[in-house]
mmCIF file of C-alpha atoms in Angstrom:
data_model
loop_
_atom_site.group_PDB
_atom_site.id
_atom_site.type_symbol
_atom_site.label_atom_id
_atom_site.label_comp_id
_atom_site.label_asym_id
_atom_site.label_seq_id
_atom_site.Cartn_x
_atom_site.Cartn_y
_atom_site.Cartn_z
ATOM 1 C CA UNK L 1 16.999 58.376 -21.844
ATOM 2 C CA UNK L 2 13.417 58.896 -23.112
ATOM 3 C CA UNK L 3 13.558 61.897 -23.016
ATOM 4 C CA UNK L 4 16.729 62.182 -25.494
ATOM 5 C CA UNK L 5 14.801 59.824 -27.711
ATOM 6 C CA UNK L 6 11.726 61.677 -27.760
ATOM 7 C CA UNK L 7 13.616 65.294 -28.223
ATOM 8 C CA UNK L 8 15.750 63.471 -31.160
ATOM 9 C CA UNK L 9 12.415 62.349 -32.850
ATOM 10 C CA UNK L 10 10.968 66.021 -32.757
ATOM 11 C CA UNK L 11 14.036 67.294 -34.647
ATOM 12 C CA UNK L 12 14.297 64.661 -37.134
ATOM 13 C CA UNK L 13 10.804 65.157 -37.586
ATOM 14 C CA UNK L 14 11.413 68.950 -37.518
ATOM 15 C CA UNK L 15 14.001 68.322 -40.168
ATOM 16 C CA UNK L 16 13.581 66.040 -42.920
ATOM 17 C CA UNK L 17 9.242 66.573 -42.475
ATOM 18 C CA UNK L 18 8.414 62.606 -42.960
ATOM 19 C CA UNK L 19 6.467 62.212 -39.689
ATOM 20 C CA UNK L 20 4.778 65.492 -38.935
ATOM 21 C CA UNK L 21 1.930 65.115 -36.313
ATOM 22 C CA UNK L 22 4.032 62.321 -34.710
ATOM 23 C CA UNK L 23 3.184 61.763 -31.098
ATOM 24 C CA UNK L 24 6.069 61.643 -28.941
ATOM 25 C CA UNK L 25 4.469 59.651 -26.568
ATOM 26 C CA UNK L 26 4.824 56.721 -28.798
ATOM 27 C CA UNK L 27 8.456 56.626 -28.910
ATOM 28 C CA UNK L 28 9.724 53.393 -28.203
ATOM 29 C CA UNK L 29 11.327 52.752 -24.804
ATOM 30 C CA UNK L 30 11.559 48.903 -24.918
ATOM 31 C CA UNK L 31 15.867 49.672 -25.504
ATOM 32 C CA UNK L 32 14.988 51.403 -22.171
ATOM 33 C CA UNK L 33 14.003 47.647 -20.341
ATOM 34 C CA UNK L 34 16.789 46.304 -17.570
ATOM 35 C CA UNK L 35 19.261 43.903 -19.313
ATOM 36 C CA UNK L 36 18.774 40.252 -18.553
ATOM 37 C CA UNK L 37 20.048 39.358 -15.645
ATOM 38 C CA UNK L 38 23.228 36.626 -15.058
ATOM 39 C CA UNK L 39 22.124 33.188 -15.412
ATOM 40 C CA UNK L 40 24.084 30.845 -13.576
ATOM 41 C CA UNK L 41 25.856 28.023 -15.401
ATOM 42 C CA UNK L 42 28.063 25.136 -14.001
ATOM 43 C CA UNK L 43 29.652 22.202 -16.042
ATOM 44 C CA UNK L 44 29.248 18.457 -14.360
ATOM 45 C CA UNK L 45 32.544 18.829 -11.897
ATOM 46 C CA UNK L 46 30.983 22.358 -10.529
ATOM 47 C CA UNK L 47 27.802 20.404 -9.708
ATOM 48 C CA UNK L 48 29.020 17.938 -8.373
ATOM 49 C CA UNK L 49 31.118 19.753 -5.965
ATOM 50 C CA UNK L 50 28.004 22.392 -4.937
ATOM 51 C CA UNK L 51 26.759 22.139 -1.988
ATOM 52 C CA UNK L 52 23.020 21.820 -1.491
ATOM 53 C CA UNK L 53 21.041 20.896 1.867
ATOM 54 C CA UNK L 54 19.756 17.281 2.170
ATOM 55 C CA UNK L 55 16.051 17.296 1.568
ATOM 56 C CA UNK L 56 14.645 15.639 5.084
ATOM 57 C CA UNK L 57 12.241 13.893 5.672
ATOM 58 C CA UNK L 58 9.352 16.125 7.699
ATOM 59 C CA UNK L 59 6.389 14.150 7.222
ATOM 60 C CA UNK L 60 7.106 10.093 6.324
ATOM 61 C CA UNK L 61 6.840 8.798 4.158
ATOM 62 C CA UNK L 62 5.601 11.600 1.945
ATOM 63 C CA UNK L 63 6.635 14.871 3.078
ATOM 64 C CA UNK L 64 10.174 16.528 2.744
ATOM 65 C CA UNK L 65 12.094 19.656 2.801
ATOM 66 C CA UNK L 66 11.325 21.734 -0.635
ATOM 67 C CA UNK L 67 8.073 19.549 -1.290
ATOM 68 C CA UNK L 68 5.876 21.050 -3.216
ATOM 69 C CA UNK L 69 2.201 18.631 -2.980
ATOM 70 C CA UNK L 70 -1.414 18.925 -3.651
ATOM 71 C CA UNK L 71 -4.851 17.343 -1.681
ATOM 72 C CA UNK L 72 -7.596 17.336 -3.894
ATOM 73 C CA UNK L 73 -11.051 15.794 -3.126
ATOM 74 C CA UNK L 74 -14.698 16.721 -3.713
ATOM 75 C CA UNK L 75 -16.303 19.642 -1.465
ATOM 76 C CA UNK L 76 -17.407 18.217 1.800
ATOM 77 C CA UNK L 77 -15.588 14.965 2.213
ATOM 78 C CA UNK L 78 -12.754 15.910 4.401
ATOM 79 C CA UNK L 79 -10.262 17.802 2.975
ATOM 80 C CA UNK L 80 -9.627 20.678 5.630
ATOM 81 C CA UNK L 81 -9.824 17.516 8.462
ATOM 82 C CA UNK L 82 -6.710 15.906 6.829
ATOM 83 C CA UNK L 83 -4.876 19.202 6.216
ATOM 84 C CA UNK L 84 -4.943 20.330 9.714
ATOM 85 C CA UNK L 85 -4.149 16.804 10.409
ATOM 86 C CA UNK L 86 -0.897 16.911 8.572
ATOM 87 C CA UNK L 87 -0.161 20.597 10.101
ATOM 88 C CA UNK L 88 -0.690 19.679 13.769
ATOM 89 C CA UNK L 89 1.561 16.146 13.031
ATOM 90 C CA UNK L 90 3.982 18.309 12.168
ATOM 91 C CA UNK L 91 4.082 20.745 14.240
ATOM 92 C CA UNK L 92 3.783 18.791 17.368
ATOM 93 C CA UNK L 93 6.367 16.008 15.554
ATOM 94 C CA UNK L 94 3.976 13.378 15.747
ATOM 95 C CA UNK L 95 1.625 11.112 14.129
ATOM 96 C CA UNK L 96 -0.896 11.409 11.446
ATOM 97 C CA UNK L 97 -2.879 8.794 9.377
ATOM 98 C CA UNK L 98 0.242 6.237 10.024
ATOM 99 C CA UNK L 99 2.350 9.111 8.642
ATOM 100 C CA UNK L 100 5.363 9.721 11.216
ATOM 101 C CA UNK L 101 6.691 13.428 11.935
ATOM 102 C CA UNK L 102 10.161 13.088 12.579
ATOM 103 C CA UNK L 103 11.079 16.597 14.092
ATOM 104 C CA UNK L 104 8.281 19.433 15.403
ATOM 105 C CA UNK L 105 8.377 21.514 12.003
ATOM 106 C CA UNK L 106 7.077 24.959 12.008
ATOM 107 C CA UNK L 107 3.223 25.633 9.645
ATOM 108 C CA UNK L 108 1.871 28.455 8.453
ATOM 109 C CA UNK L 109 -1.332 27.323 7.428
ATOM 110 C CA UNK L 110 -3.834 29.751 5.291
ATOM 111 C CA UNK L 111 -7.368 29.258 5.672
ATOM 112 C CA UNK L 112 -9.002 30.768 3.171
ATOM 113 C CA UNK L 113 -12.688 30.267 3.233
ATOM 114 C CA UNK L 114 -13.572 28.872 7.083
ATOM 115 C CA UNK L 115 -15.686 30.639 9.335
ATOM 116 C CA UNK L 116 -12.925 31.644 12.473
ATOM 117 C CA UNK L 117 -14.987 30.303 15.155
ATOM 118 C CA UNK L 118 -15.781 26.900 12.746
ATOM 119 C CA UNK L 119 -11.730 26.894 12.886
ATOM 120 C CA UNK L 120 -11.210 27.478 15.844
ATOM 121 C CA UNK L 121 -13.285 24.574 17.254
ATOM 122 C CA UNK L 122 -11.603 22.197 14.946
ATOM 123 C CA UNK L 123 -8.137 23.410 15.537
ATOM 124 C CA UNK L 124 -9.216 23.353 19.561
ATOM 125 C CA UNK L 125 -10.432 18.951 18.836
ATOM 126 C CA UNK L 126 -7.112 18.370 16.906
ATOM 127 C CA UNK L 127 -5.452 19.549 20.061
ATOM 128 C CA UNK L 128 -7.296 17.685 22.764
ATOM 129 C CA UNK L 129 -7.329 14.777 20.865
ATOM 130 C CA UNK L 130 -3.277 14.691 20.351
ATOM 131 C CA UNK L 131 -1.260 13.166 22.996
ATOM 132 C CA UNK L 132 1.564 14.984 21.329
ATOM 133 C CA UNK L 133 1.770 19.000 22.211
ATOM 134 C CA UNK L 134 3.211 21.349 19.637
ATOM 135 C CA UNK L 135 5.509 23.846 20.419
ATOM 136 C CA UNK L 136 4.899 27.322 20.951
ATOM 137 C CA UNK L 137 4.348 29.424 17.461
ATOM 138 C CA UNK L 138 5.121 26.246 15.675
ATOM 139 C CA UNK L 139 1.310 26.238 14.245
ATOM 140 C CA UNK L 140 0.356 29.899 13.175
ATOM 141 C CA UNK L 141 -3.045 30.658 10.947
ATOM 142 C CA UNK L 142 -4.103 33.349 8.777
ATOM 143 C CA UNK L 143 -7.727 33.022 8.011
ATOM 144 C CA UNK L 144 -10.608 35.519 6.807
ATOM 145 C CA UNK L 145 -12.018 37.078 9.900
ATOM 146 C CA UNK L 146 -8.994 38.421 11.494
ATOM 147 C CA UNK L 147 -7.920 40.573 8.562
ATOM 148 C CA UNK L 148 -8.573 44.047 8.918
ATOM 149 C CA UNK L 149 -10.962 44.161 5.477
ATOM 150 C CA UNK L 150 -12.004 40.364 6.406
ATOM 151 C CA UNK L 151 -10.090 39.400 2.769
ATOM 152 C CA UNK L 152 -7.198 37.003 2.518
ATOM 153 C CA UNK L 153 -3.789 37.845 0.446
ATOM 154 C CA UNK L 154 -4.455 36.472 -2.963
ATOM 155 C CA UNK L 155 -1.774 34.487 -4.503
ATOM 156 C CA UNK L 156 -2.354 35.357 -7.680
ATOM 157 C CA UNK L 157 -1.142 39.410 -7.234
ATOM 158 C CA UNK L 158 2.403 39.992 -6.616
ATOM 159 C CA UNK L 159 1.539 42.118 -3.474
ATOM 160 C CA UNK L 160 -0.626 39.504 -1.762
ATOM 161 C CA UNK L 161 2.412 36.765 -2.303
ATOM 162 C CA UNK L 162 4.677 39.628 -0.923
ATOM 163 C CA UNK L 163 2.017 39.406 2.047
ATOM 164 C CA UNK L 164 2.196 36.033 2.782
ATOM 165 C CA UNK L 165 6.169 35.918 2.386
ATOM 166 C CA UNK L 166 6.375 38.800 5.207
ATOM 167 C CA UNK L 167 3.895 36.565 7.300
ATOM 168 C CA UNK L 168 6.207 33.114 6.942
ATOM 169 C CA UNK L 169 8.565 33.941 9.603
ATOM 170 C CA UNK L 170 10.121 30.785 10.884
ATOM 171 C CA UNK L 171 7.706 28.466 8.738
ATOM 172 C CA UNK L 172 8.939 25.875 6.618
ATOM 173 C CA UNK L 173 5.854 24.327 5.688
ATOM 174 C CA UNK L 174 2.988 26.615 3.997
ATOM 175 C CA UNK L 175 -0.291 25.209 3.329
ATOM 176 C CA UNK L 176 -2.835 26.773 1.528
ATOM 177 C CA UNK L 177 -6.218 25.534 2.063
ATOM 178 C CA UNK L 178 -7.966 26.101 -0.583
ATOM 179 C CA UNK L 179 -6.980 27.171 -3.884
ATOM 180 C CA UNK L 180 -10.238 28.707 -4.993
ATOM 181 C CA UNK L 181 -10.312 30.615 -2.360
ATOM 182 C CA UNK L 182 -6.369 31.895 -2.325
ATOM 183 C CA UNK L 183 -5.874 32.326 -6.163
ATOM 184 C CA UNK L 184 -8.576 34.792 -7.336
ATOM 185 C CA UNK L 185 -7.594 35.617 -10.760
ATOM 186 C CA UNK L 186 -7.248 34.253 -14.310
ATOM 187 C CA UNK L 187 -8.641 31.612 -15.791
ATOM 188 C CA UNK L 188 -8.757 28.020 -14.508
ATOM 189 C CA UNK L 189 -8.226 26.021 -17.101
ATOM 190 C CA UNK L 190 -5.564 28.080 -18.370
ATOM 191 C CA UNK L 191 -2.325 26.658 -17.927
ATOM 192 C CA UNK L 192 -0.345 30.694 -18.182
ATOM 193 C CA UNK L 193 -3.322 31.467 -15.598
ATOM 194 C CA UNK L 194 -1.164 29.553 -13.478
ATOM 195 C CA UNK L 195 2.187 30.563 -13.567
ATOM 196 C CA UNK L 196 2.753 33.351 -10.980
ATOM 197 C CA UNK L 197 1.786 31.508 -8.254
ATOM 198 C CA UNK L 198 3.812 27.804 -9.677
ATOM 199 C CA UNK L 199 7.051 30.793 -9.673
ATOM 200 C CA UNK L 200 6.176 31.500 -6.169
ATOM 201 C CA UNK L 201 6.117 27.842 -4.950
ATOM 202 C CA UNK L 202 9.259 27.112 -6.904
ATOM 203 C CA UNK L 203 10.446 30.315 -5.206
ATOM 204 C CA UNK L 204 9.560 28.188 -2.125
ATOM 205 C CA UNK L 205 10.819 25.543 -2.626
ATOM 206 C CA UNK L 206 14.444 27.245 -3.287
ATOM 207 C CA UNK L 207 14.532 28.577 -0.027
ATOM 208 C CA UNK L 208 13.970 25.505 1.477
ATOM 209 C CA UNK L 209 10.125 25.362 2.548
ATOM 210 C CA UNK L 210 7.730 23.093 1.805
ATOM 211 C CA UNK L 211 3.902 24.462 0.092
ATOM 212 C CA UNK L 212 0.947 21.783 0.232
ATOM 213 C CA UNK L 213 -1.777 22.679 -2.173
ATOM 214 C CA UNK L 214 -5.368 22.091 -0.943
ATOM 215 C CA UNK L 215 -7.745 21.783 -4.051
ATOM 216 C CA UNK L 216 -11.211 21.029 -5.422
ATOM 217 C CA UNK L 217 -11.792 17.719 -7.687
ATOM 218 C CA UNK L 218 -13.447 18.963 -10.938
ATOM 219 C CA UNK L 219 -16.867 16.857 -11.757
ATOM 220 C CA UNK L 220 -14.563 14.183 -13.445
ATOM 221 C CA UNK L 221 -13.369 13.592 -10.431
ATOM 222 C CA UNK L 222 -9.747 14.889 -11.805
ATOM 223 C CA UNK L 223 -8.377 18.034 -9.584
ATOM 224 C CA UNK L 224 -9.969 21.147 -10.946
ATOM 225 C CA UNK L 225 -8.645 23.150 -13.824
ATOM 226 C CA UNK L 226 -5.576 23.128 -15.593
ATOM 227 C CA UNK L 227 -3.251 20.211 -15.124
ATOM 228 C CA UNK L 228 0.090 22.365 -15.604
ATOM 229 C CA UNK L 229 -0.508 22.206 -11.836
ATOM 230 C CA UNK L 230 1.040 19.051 -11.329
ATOM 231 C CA UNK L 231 4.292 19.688 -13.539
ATOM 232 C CA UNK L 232 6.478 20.692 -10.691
ATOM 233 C CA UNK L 233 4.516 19.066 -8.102
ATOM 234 C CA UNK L 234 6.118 16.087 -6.019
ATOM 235 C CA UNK L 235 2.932 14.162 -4.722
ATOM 236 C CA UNK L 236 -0.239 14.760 -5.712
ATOM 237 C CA UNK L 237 -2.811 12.800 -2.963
ATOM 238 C CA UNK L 238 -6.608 12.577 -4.044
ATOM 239 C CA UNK L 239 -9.397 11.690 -1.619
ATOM 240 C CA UNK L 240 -12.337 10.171 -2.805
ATOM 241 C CA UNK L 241 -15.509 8.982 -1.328
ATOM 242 C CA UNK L 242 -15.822 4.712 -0.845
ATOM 243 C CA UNK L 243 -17.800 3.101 -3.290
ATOM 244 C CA UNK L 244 -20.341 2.194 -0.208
ATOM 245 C CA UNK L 245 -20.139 6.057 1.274
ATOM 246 C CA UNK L 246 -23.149 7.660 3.408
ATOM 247 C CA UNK L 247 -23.340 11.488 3.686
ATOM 248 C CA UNK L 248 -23.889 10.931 7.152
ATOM 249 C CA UNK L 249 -20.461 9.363 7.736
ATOM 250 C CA UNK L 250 -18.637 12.678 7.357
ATOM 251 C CA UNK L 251 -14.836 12.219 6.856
ATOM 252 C CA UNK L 252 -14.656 9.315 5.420
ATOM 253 C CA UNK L 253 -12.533 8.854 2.287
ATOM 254 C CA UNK L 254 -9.823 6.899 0.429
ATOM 255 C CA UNK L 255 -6.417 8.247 0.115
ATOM 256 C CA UNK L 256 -4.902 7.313 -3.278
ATOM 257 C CA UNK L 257 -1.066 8.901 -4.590
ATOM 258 C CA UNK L 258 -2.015 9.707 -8.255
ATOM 259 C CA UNK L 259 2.055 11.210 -8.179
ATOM 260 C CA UNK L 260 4.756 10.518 -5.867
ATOM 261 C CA UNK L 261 8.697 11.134 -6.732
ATOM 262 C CA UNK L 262 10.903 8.323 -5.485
ATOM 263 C CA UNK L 263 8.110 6.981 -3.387
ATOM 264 C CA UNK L 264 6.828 3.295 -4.362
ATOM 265 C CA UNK L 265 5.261 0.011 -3.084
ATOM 266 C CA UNK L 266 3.559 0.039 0.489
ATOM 267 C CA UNK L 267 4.513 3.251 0.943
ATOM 268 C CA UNK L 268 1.703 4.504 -1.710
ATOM 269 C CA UNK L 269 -0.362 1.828 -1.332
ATOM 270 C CA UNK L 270 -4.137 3.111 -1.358
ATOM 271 C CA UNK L 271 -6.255 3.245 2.484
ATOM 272 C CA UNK L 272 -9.317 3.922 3.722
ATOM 273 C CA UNK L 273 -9.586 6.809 6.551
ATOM 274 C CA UNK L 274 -12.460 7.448 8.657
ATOM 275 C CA UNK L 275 -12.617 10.394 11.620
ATOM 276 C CA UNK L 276 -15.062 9.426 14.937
ATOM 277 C CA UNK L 277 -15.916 11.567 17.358
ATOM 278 C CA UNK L 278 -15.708 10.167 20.995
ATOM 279 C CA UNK L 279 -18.308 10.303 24.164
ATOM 280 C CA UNK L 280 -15.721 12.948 25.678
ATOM 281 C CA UNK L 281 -15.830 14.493 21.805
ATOM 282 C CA UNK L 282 -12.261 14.016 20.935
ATOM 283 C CA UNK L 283 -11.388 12.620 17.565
ATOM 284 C CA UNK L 284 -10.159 9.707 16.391
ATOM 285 C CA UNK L 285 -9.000 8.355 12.703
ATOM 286 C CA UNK L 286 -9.135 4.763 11.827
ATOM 287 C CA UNK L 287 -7.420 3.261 8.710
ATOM 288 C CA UNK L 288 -7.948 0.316 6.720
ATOM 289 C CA UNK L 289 -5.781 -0.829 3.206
ATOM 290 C CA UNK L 290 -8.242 -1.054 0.410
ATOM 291 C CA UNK L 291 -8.126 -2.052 -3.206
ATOM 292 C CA UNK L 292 -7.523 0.049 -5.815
ATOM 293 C CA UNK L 293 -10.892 -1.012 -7.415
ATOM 294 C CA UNK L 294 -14.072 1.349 -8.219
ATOM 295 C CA UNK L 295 -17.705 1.168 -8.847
ATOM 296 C CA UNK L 296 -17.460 0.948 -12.822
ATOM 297 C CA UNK L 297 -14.974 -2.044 -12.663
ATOM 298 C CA UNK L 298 -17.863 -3.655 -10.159
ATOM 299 C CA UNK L 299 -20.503 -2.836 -12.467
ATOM 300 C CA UNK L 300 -18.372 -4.177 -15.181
ATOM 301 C CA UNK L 301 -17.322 -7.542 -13.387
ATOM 302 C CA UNK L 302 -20.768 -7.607 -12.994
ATOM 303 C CA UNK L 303 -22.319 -7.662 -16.367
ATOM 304 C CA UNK L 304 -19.939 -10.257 -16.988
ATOM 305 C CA UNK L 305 -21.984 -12.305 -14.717
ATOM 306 C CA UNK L 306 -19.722 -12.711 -11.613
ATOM 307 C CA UNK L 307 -21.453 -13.143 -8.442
ATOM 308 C CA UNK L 308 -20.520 -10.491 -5.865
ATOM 309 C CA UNK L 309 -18.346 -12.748 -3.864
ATOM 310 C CA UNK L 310 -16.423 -13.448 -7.032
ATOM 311 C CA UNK L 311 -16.330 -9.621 -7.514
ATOM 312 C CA UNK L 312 -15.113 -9.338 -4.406
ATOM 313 C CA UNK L 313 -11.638 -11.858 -4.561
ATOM 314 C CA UNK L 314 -11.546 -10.192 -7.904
ATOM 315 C CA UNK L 315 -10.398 -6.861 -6.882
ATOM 316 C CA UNK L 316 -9.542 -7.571 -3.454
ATOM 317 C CA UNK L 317 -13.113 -5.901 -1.411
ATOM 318 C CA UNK L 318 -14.670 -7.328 0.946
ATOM 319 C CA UNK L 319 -18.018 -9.536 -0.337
ATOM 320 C CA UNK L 320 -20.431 -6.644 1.602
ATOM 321 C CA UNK L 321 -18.281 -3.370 -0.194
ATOM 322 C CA UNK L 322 -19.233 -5.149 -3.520
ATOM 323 C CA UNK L 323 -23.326 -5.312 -2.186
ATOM 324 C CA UNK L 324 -23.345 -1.864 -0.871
ATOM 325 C CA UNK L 325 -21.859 -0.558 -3.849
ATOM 326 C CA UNK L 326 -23.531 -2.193 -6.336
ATOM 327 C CA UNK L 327 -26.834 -1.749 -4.699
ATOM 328 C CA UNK L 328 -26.187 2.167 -4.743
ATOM 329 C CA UNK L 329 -25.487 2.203 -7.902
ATOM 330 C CA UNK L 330 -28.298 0.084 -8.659
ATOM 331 C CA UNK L 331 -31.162 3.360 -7.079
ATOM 332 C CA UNK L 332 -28.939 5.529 -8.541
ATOM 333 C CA UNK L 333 -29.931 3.835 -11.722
ATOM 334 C CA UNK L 334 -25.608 3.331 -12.818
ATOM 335 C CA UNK L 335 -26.479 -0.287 -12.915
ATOM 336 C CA UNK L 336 -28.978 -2.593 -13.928
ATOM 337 C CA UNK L 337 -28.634 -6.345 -12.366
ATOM 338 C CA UNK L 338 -28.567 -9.117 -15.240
ATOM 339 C CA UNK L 339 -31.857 -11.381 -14.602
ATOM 340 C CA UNK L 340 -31.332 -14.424 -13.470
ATOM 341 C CA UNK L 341 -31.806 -17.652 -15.399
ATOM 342 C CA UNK L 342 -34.694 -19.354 -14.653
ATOM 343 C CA UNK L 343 -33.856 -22.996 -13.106
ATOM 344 C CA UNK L 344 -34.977 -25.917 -14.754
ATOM 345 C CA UNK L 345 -37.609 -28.338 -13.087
ATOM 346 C CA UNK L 346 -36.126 -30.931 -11.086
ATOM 347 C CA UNK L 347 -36.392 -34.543 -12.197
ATOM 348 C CA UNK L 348 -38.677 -36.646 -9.837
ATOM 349 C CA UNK L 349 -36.445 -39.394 -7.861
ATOM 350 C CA UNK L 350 -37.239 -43.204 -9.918
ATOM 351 C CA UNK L 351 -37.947 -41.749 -13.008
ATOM 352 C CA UNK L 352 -35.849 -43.284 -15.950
ATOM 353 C CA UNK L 353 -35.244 -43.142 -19.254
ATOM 354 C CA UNK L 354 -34.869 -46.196 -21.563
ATOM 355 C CA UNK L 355 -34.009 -45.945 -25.361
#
């Protein structure tokens, strides 16, 4: 049909002489463009009557069918330790962090920036320290060093999403650990930057699987980039470090649900994790609740002159979370303790006054 365009534009030209020179090449062809296709419209009866598969629950409370979820937390707190967490708990159908598997659910889990044998030994600890066993092929891996050019599929080109969709086989959960490393393209802070691979989760999430979203937190503490992430998302989880954190603690963080659909009270309550390694070096994870209070509304409760055990019943922390925190912040140089009052002299005993 361009053709027959481009031949009718010579003889016009030919013809009537108002565009000699023309170049043909700049035809248009837009007319040439597929027509839209069919969109699919139903009144209230004709939804009501579709069918549609129950979205079950994989991973309680949290976790269903067609979830679509993000991790974020700073580098080096403990990120890839919970995701592999959540994909062994599922695909062995047991427990993680309190959080009950109720079937064995096949993961394909893409590592994108780990070392293989640094995986490997992790993966190989989750194991031996789960009394649960997945099943076979129900937790597969793609990761760096066993790719033929040592690069992973990149989620932001339509052929590396065609890659990982070949690679999902029986999968219906996909998580991709980590975003920086997975979508290499655009702009961050762009929300259009974004958009291929949101389609491709929604895409997801239309055939039934569940994606979990591994991410950086930005120096605000806020997940990195553009927040048109979290439009479609279901739960958004964000670790972050205790107000009385070491760097020699490791995995140690608090889980808090900054967005959870139809998910409320204990369920999202905030908690303290913490992973130990054993004489025998299996793992463990120990939880505690915490509060929902941070440093800045210590240091703030503090220049109001509350002691720390007043802090403390405050926002529900322990007396010695408000000391260790406060005195961190304090050689940091965040916070600056209020002198104290000088006392007055004590009267001596048998001293009166008379007027």
């Amino acid at each position: 049909m361009a053709a027959e365009k481009i031949a009718a534009i010579e003889e016009l030209a030919a013809r009537e002489s108002w565009c000699t020179g023309a170049n043909p090449e700049n035809a248009p062809t837009h007319q040439d463009e597929k027509p839209p296709r069919e969109v699919v419209v139903v009144d209230a009866a004709g939804l009501l009557s579709a069918k549609f598969p129950p979205r079950d629950k994989l991973l309680k409370p949290w976790l269903t069918t067609q979830s679509l979820a993000m991790i974020y937390a700073p580098r080096g707190i403990g990120k890839t330790h919970m995701a592999l967490g959540v994909a062994y708990a599922l695909a062995s159908g047991g427990e993680f962090l309190g959080w009950q598997a109720t079937a064995q659910t096949p993961v394909l889990y893409l590592d994108g920036e780990m070392p293989g044998a640094d995986l490997k030994a992790r993966v190989a600890t989750v194991i031996a320290s789960n009394d649960q066993e997945a099943a076979a092929g129900y937790l597969r891996f793609v990761t760096p060093d066993l790719q033929e050019d040592g690069l992973m599929p990149n989620l932001y080109q339509p052929e590396g999403r065609e890659a990982i969709n070949a690679a999902i086989g029986a999968a219906r959960v996909v998580i991709v650990d980590n975003l920086s490393c997975l979508v290499r393209g655009g702009k961050e802070n762009e929300g259009e930057s974004w958009q291929p691979v949101q389609e491709w989760a929604l895409q997801m999430r239309s055939q039934g699987l569940s994606v979990v979203f591994v991410h950086h937190a930005g120096k605000g503490g806020q997940q990195r980039g553009t927040s048109k992430r979290e439009d479609v998302l279901d739960t958004v989880i964000a670790l972050r470090k205790p107000a009385d954190y070491e760097p020699d603690q490791g995995a140690r963080f608090e889980v808090h649900f900054e967005k959870a659909r139809a998910l409320y009270g204990q369920d999202v309550s905030p908690f303290e994790a913490a992973l130990t390694t054993l004489p025998d070096g299996t793992q463990t994870w120990a939880t505690r609740a915490v509060s929902d209070a941070s440093e800045e509304q210590m240091i703030e409760l503090a220049g109001l002159g509350l002691t720390m055990r007043e802090i403390g019943g405050e926002l529900g922390v322990n007396h010695s979370t408000v000391v260790r925190a406060l005195n961190k912040a304090k050689d940091a140089g965040r916070y600056t303790p209020k002198p104290k009052p000088a006392k007055k002299p004590a009267t001596p005993r048998g001293d009166s006054y008379v007027d």
